[in-house]
């Protein structure tokens, strides 16, 4: 996996989260799908997430801890059925972790603060940018609309 232009560090093992929440609190606060995706490393079905087609200006934050993860400026239409981004919002917003589960090698993306599972990153993104495609589950995100910059 190339790290060309990306601000998210790569780890071979999951780093310890900077903030944690009790399981009971998360089960109460998150929907079943949000819990499944962020805590059990699940994946929502393609084209079902609420943020797949969002084109508004704003920020995509972690649904678990509120950490800023991605911005609308880095979102692009990949045709894969999940929100796709070329990079994280800022250095250490998210971390990349080598994932060799399911008989293949992929790179998992997790929140840089709480460690929530977000999705995976692939090296088939727009070449004019980072060349990466952060393929992220809508269930792991909370979108905050912002006025367009003039």
XYZ file of N, CA, C and O in Angstrom, residues 3-139:
548
model
N 1.875 5.078 0.501
C 1.459 6.124 1.432
C 1.625 7.489 0.779
O 1.691 8.500 1.430
N 1.685 7.492 -0.553
C 1.844 8.716 -1.322
C 0.841 9.783 -0.875
O -0.352 9.614 -1.020
N 1.327 10.851 -0.325
C 0.489 11.991 -0.009
C -0.481 11.829 1.141
O -1.169 12.768 1.466
N -0.587 10.681 1.780
C -1.563 10.504 2.846
C -0.992 10.910 4.192
O 0.182 10.729 4.472
N -1.890 11.449 5.039
C -1.490 11.884 6.372
C -1.729 10.829 7.428
O -1.420 11.043 8.586
N -2.320 9.705 7.056
C -2.639 8.663 8.026
C -1.478 7.684 8.156
O -1.073 7.077 7.179
N -0.935 7.539 9.365
C 0.166 6.597 9.552
C -0.289 5.151 9.378
O -1.462 4.833 9.542
N 0.654 4.270 9.043
C 0.375 2.844 8.837
C 0.993 2.051 9.987
O 2.143 2.269 10.354
N 0.212 1.105 10.539
C 0.672 0.248 11.628
C 0.468 -1.210 11.233
O -0.453 -1.530 10.486
N 1.314 -2.099 11.765
C 1.107 -3.528 11.547
C 0.212 -4.109 12.635
O -0.354 -5.180 12.464
N 0.093 -3.424 13.766
C -0.819 -3.815 14.841
C -1.641 -2.604 15.236
O -1.189 -1.464 15.135
N -2.859 -2.849 15.710
C -3.768 -1.770 16.096
C -3.181 -0.990 17.282
O -2.889 -1.570 18.326
N -2.992 0.331 17.130
C -2.485 1.130 18.251
C -3.557 1.275 19.335
O -4.750 1.183 19.056
N -3.121 1.501 20.561
C -4.065 1.696 21.667
C -4.857 2.978 21.432
O -4.291 4.005 21.035
N -6.179 2.947 21.641
C -6.978 4.161 21.452
C -6.630 5.229 22.487
O -6.243 4.906 23.612
N -6.761 6.496 22.084
C -6.483 7.614 22.991
C -7.667 7.884 23.902
O -7.506 8.417 24.986
N -8.873 7.546 23.444
C -10.086 7.665 24.260
C -10.863 6.355 24.155
O -10.841 5.702 23.112
N -11.509 5.969 25.239
C -12.298 4.738 25.245
C -13.668 5.012 25.858
O -13.843 5.983 26.605
N -14.607 4.144 25.523
C -15.971 4.243 26.030
C -16.408 2.865 26.494
O -16.085 1.870 25.852
N -17.182 2.796 27.590
C -17.687 1.498 28.038
C -18.610 0.880 26.985
O -19.384 1.591 26.332
N -18.527 -0.433 26.834
C -19.352 -1.137 25.857
C -20.836 -0.833 26.066
O -21.577 -0.615 25.102
N -21.287 -0.822 27.309
C -22.703 -0.562 27.613
C -23.144 0.803 27.083
O -24.220 0.946 26.507
N -22.296 1.813 27.263
C -22.615 3.158 26.760
C -22.730 3.148 25.238
O -23.661 3.728 24.673
N -21.795 2.487 24.569
C -21.812 2.452 23.111
C -23.042 1.719 22.581
O -23.643 2.142 21.596
N -23.414 0.649 23.230
C -24.612 -0.096 22.796
C -25.875 0.742 22.938
O -26.800 0.603 22.148
N -25.914 1.619 23.924
C -27.075 2.502 24.120
C -27.059 3.666 23.132
O -28.088 4.064 22.616
N -25.898 4.216 22.901
C -25.757 5.445 22.110
C -25.757 5.209 20.610
O -26.254 6.038 19.839
N -25.203 4.097 20.162
C -25.094 3.816 18.730
C -26.249 2.931 18.266
O -26.789 2.147 19.045
N -26.581 3.052 16.982
C -27.556 2.114 16.406
C -26.883 0.740 16.312
O -25.649 0.632 16.432
N -27.665 -0.291 16.058
C -27.095 -1.638 15.919
C -26.071 -1.676 14.783
O -25.024 -2.287 14.900
N -26.402 -1.007 13.664
C -25.473 -1.006 12.528
C -24.207 -0.228 12.857
O -23.101 -0.663 12.518
N -24.320 0.921 13.516
C -23.142 1.694 13.896
C -22.236 0.884 14.814
O -21.018 0.890 14.661
N -22.835 0.189 15.772
C -22.054 -0.632 16.693
C -21.364 -1.768 15.926
O -20.167 -2.016 16.105
N -22.118 -2.448 15.075
C -21.581 -3.554 14.285
C -20.382 -3.099 13.445
O -19.330 -3.751 13.434
N -20.526 -1.986 12.761
C -19.449 -1.491 11.889
C -18.252 -1.024 12.704
O -17.120 -1.442 12.454
N -18.468 -0.159 13.687
C -17.344 0.478 14.388
C -16.675 -0.404 15.435
O -15.468 -0.302 15.643
N -17.434 -1.283 16.077
C -16.876 -2.083 17.171
C -16.582 -3.527 16.788
O -15.725 -4.170 17.396
N -17.301 -4.043 15.783
C -17.111 -5.435 15.377
C -16.487 -5.554 13.986
O -16.474 -6.635 13.407
N -16.007 -4.437 13.456
C -15.357 -4.379 12.138
C -16.270 -4.868 11.029
O -15.845 -5.566 10.107
N -17.537 -4.502 11.121
C -18.503 -4.886 10.108
C -18.450 -3.973 8.893
O -17.710 -2.996 8.856
N -19.266 -4.326 7.900
C -19.379 -3.528 6.678
C -20.851 -3.403 6.321
O -21.569 -4.403 6.309
N -21.282 -2.181 6.053
C -22.658 -1.993 5.594
C -22.745 -2.412 4.131
O -21.736 -2.426 3.431
N -23.946 -2.758 3.688
C -24.130 -3.145 2.289
C -23.865 -1.943 1.374
O -24.185 -0.805 1.712
N -23.290 -2.221 0.224
C -22.993 -1.170 -0.767
C -24.257 -0.415 -1.153
O -25.335 -1.006 -1.252
N -24.119 0.876 -1.362
C -25.170 1.787 -1.821
C -26.312 1.973 -0.820
O -27.359 2.493 -1.179
N -26.137 1.556 0.445
C -27.193 1.725 1.446
C -26.878 2.824 2.452
O -27.771 3.261 3.173
N -25.647 3.269 2.524
C -25.244 4.257 3.524
C -25.785 5.646 3.230
O -25.913 6.051 2.079
N -26.083 6.376 4.283
C -26.700 7.693 4.125
C -25.777 8.752 3.535
O -26.247 9.794 3.084
N -24.473 8.518 3.501
C -23.549 9.546 3.009
C -22.941 9.232 1.643
O -22.085 9.977 1.159
N -23.381 8.169 0.998
C -22.815 7.786 -0.304
C -22.943 8.927 -1.309
O -21.998 9.251 -2.007
N -24.103 9.546 -1.383
C -24.351 10.570 -2.405
C -24.275 12.002 -1.891
O -24.564 12.929 -2.631
N -23.885 12.203 -0.644
C -23.795 13.555 -0.081
C -22.729 14.354 -0.824
O -21.600 13.900 -0.975
N -23.135 15.529 -1.290
C -22.202 16.419 -1.997
C -22.093 17.778 -1.295
O -21.432 18.680 -1.790
N -22.754 17.924 -0.153
C -22.723 19.182 0.590
C -21.333 19.441 1.153
O -20.540 18.510 1.346
N -21.060 20.705 1.430
C -19.804 21.074 2.074
C -19.903 20.749 3.559
O -20.943 20.952 4.174
N -18.840 20.225 4.130
C -18.853 19.934 5.559
C -17.788 18.945 5.960
O -16.889 18.614 5.187
N -17.923 18.485 7.194
C -16.953 17.579 7.790
C -17.607 16.246 8.133
O -18.769 16.195 8.543
N -16.832 15.192 8.002
C -17.267 13.849 8.368
C -16.506 13.465 9.634
O -15.279 13.337 9.609
N -17.237 13.328 10.732
C -16.656 13.036 12.037
C -16.927 11.594 12.443
O -17.863 10.964 11.948
N -16.156 11.093 13.380
C -16.359 9.750 13.914
C -17.666 9.710 14.695
O -17.895 10.557 15.567
N -18.520 8.741 14.395
C -19.802 8.612 15.076
C -19.613 8.221 16.545
O -20.472 8.493 17.372
N -18.479 7.631 16.880
C -18.230 7.183 18.251
C -17.710 8.317 19.132
O -18.248 8.570 20.205
N -16.674 9.030 18.671
C -16.028 10.029 19.541
C -16.085 11.465 19.033
O -15.687 12.379 19.737
N -16.553 11.683 17.802
C -16.654 13.043 17.267
C -15.393 13.561 16.601
O -15.370 14.694 16.108
N -14.338 12.789 16.555
C -13.075 13.186 15.930
C -13.282 13.520 14.444
O -13.944 12.777 13.727
N -12.699 14.637 13.994
C -12.744 15.001 12.583
C -11.926 13.989 11.784
O -10.733 13.807 12.034
N -12.586 13.338 10.799
C -11.933 12.299 10.002
C -11.657 12.733 8.573
O -10.543 12.617 8.079
N -12.703 13.222 7.888
C -12.613 13.561 6.474
C -13.375 14.855 6.216
O -14.273 15.211 6.972
N -13.022 15.532 5.116
C -13.751 16.735 4.710
C -14.389 16.496 3.343
O -13.930 15.651 2.572
N -15.430 17.256 3.073
C -16.140 17.134 1.801
C -15.215 17.428 0.618
O -15.414 16.873 -0.465
N -14.209 18.267 0.824
C -13.280 18.599 -0.261
C -12.518 17.381 -0.766
O -12.077 17.351 -1.910
N -12.345 16.387 0.083
C -11.591 15.182 -0.293
C -12.498 14.022 -0.688
O -12.021 12.925 -0.981
N -13.819 14.254 -0.717
C -14.772 13.200 -1.084
C -14.908 13.154 -2.604
O -14.906 14.178 -3.267
N -15.031 11.944 -3.157
C -15.230 11.803 -4.597
C -16.136 10.612 -4.868
O -16.323 9.737 -4.017
N -16.716 10.586 -6.048
C -17.611 9.505 -6.452
C -16.774 8.382 -7.041
O -16.200 8.518 -8.121
N -16.725 7.257 -6.325
C -15.911 6.128 -6.782
C -16.743 5.063 -7.487
O -16.180 4.192 -8.146
N -18.063 5.122 -7.316
C -18.927 4.119 -7.923
C -18.944 2.792 -7.186
O -19.519 1.821 -7.660
N -18.323 2.737 -6.006
C -18.225 1.483 -5.257
C -19.398 1.244 -4.315
O -19.579 0.119 -3.843
N -20.146 2.299 -3.979
C -21.273 2.144 -3.073
C -21.000 2.577 -1.652
O -21.854 2.451 -0.778
N -19.810 3.091 -1.395
C -19.462 3.623 -0.079
C -18.865 5.016 -0.263
O -18.247 5.300 -1.300
N -19.008 5.885 0.733
C -18.345 7.185 0.635
C -16.846 6.978 0.452
O -16.244 6.155 1.148
N -16.272 7.716 -0.483
C -14.849 7.570 -0.782
C -14.141 8.905 -0.670
O -14.673 9.936 -1.082
N -12.939 8.871 -0.133
C -12.146 10.073 0.108
C -10.719 9.819 -0.358
O -10.238 8.680 -0.308
N -10.026 10.881 -0.773
C -8.644 10.737 -1.206
C -7.651 10.835 -0.054
O -6.514 10.383 -0.178
N -8.066 11.421 1.072
C -7.167 11.539 2.225
C -7.970 11.890 3.467
O -9.131 12.277 3.387
N -7.322 11.781 4.600
C -7.913 12.158 5.884
C -7.899 13.677 6.028
O -7.186 14.375 5.301
N -8.668 14.183 6.976
C -8.784 15.629 7.168
C -7.498 16.261 7.666
O -7.126 17.355 7.247
N -6.830 15.587 8.561
C -5.584 16.120 9.121
C -4.723 14.952 9.588
O -5.206 13.825 9.726
N -3.465 15.221 9.817
C -2.550 14.182 10.256
C -3.089 13.493 11.501
O -3.530 14.157 12.435
N -3.081 12.185 11.484
C -3.535 11.355 12.597
C -5.040 11.383 12.841
O -5.498 10.908 13.874
N -5.832 11.947 11.928
C -7.294 11.846 12.052
C -7.689 10.383 12.096
O -8.579 9.981 12.843
N -7.042 9.599 11.252
C -7.285 8.166 11.185
C -5.941 7.469 11.085
O -4.924 8.089 10.785
N -5.962 6.182 11.355
C -4.759 5.362 11.209
C -5.068 4.233 10.236
O -6.221 3.838 10.066
N -4.031 3.746 9.595
C -4.148 2.603 8.674
C -3.465 1.417 9.320
O -2.362 1.541 9.833
N -4.137 0.264 9.275
C -3.635 -0.935 9.933
C -3.648 -2.082 8.931
O -4.668 -2.329 8.287
N -2.526 -2.768 8.792
C -2.455 -3.918 7.894
C -3.458 -4.958 8.381
O -3.489 -5.316 9.560
N -4.323 -5.418 7.473
C -5.412 -6.353 7.786
C -5.281 -7.571 6.882
O -5.515 -7.482 5.683
N -4.879 -8.718 7.466
C -4.729 -9.928 6.656
C -5.824 -10.946 6.958
O -5.664 -12.142 6.726
N -6.973 -10.466 7.434
C -8.098 -11.366 7.698
C -8.784 -11.751 6.391
O -8.556 -11.144 5.348
N -9.617 -12.746 6.438
C -10.399 -13.214 5.285
C -9.524 -13.678 4.111
O -9.936 -13.583 2.956
N -8.296 -14.126 4.407
C -7.439 -14.686 3.376
C -6.895 -13.696 2.366
O -6.477 -14.082 1.279
N -6.907 -12.407 2.680
C -6.357 -11.398 1.768
C -5.677 -10.313 2.578
O -5.930 -10.173 3.767
N -4.816 -9.555 1.933
C -4.188 -8.434 2.627
C -4.840 -7.141 2.179
O -4.869 -6.831 0.987
N -5.372 -6.427 3.146
C -5.981 -5.118 2.905
C -5.432 -4.176 3.961
O -4.687 -4.597 4.842
N -5.830 -2.917 3.877
C -5.434 -1.959 4.890
C -6.684 -1.374 5.509
O -7.465 -0.690 4.834
N -6.887 -1.674 6.787
C -8.030 -1.163 7.531
C -7.813 0.305 7.876
O -6.680 0.741 8.085
N -8.899 1.061 7.955
C -8.846 2.448 8.417
C -9.618 2.515 9.727
O -10.752 2.025 9.817
N -8.995 3.096 10.761
C -9.631 3.235 12.069
C -9.492 4.674 12.548
O -8.567 5.392 12.145
N -10.400 5.102 13.407
C -10.336 6.450 13.979
C -9.031 6.601 14.755
O -8.645 5.728 15.532
N -8.359 7.709 14.560
C -7.095 7.976 15.237
C -7.247 8.284 16.713
O -6.261 8.286 17.443
N -8.478 8.539 17.175
C -8.715 8.829 18.589
C -9.241 7.622 19.362
O -8.676 7.251 20.369
N -10.344 7.036 18.874
C -10.994 5.960 19.642
C -10.775 4.577 19.048
O -11.166 3.581 19.660
N -10.197 4.486 17.859
C -9.912 3.192 17.244
C -11.097 2.543 16.551
O -11.005 1.398 16.119
N -12.220 3.253 16.414
C -13.394 2.689 15.752
C -13.048 2.286 14.320
O -12.353 3.009 13.608
N -13.560 1.126 13.900
C -13.376 0.677 12.523
C -14.178 1.597 11.600
O -15.352 1.866 11.842
N -13.533 2.072 10.528
C -14.182 2.969 9.573
C -14.395 2.302 8.222
O -15.399 2.534 7.563
N -13.443 1.513 7.785
C -13.495 0.895 6.463
C -12.108 0.437 6.070
O -11.315 0.027 6.917
N -11.793 0.565 4.774
C -10.488 0.165 4.254
C -9.998 1.210 3.257
O -10.783 1.994 2.737
N -8.705 1.194 2.987
C -8.123 2.100 2.000
C -7.456 1.262 0.917
O -6.856 0.225 1.196
N -7.625 1.715 -0.331
C -7.099 1.015 -1.499
C -6.284 1.984 -2.339
O -6.475 3.197 -2.271
N -5.393 1.466 -3.173
C -4.517 2.328 -3.974
C -5.045 2.547 -5.387
O -4.285 2.725 -6.326
N -6.370 2.579 -5.544
C -6.968 2.816 -6.859
C -7.756 4.132 -6.904
O -8.693 4.281 -7.669
N -7.341 5.096 -6.103
C -8.000 6.402 -6.084
C -7.484 7.310 -7.183
O -6.620 6.925 -7.983
N -7.992 8.536 -7.241
C -7.579 9.492 -8.275
C -6.071 9.739 -8.273
O -5.489 10.089 -7.250
N -5.455 9.532 -9.413
C -3.995 9.688 -9.548
C -3.547 11.143 -9.396
O -2.412 11.397 -9.002
N -4.429 12.100 -9.719
C -4.049 13.514 -9.598
C -3.986 13.965 -8.143
O -3.524 15.055 -7.849
N -4.448 13.121 -7.233
C -4.425 13.456 -5.806
C -3.464 12.494 -5.112
O -2.333 12.357 -5.538
N -3.907 11.786 -4.093
C -3.028 10.870 -3.363
C -2.899 9.509 -4.035
O -2.010 8.738 -3.690
N -3.827 9.186 -4.947
C -3.852 7.859 -5.544
C -4.549 6.843 -4.655
O -4.622 5.671 -4.988
N -5.074 7.310 -3.511
C -5.734 6.421 -2.564
C -7.246 6.603 -2.593
O -7.746 7.670 -2.937
N -7.950 5.522 -2.209
C -9.407 5.577 -2.053
C -9.734 5.057 -0.666
O -9.679 3.864 -0.397
N -10.042 5.978 0.228
C -10.518 5.606 1.548
C -11.989 5.240 1.396
O -12.826 6.102 1.157
N -12.298 3.960 1.494
C -13.642 3.423 1.304
C -14.249 3.268 2.706
O -13.876 2.357 3.449
N -15.164 4.162 3.056
C -15.603 4.313 4.444
C -17.089 4.009 4.606
O -17.913 4.451 3.804
N -17.437 3.293 5.644
C -18.831 2.996 5.958
C -19.539 4.253 6.470
O -19.047 4.903 7.395
N -20.690 4.574 5.890
C -21.489 5.707 6.381
C -21.828 5.544 7.856
O -21.892 6.523 8.596
N -22.050 4.300 8.288
C -22.433 4.035 9.679
C -21.359 4.446 10.680
O -21.648 4.618 11.860
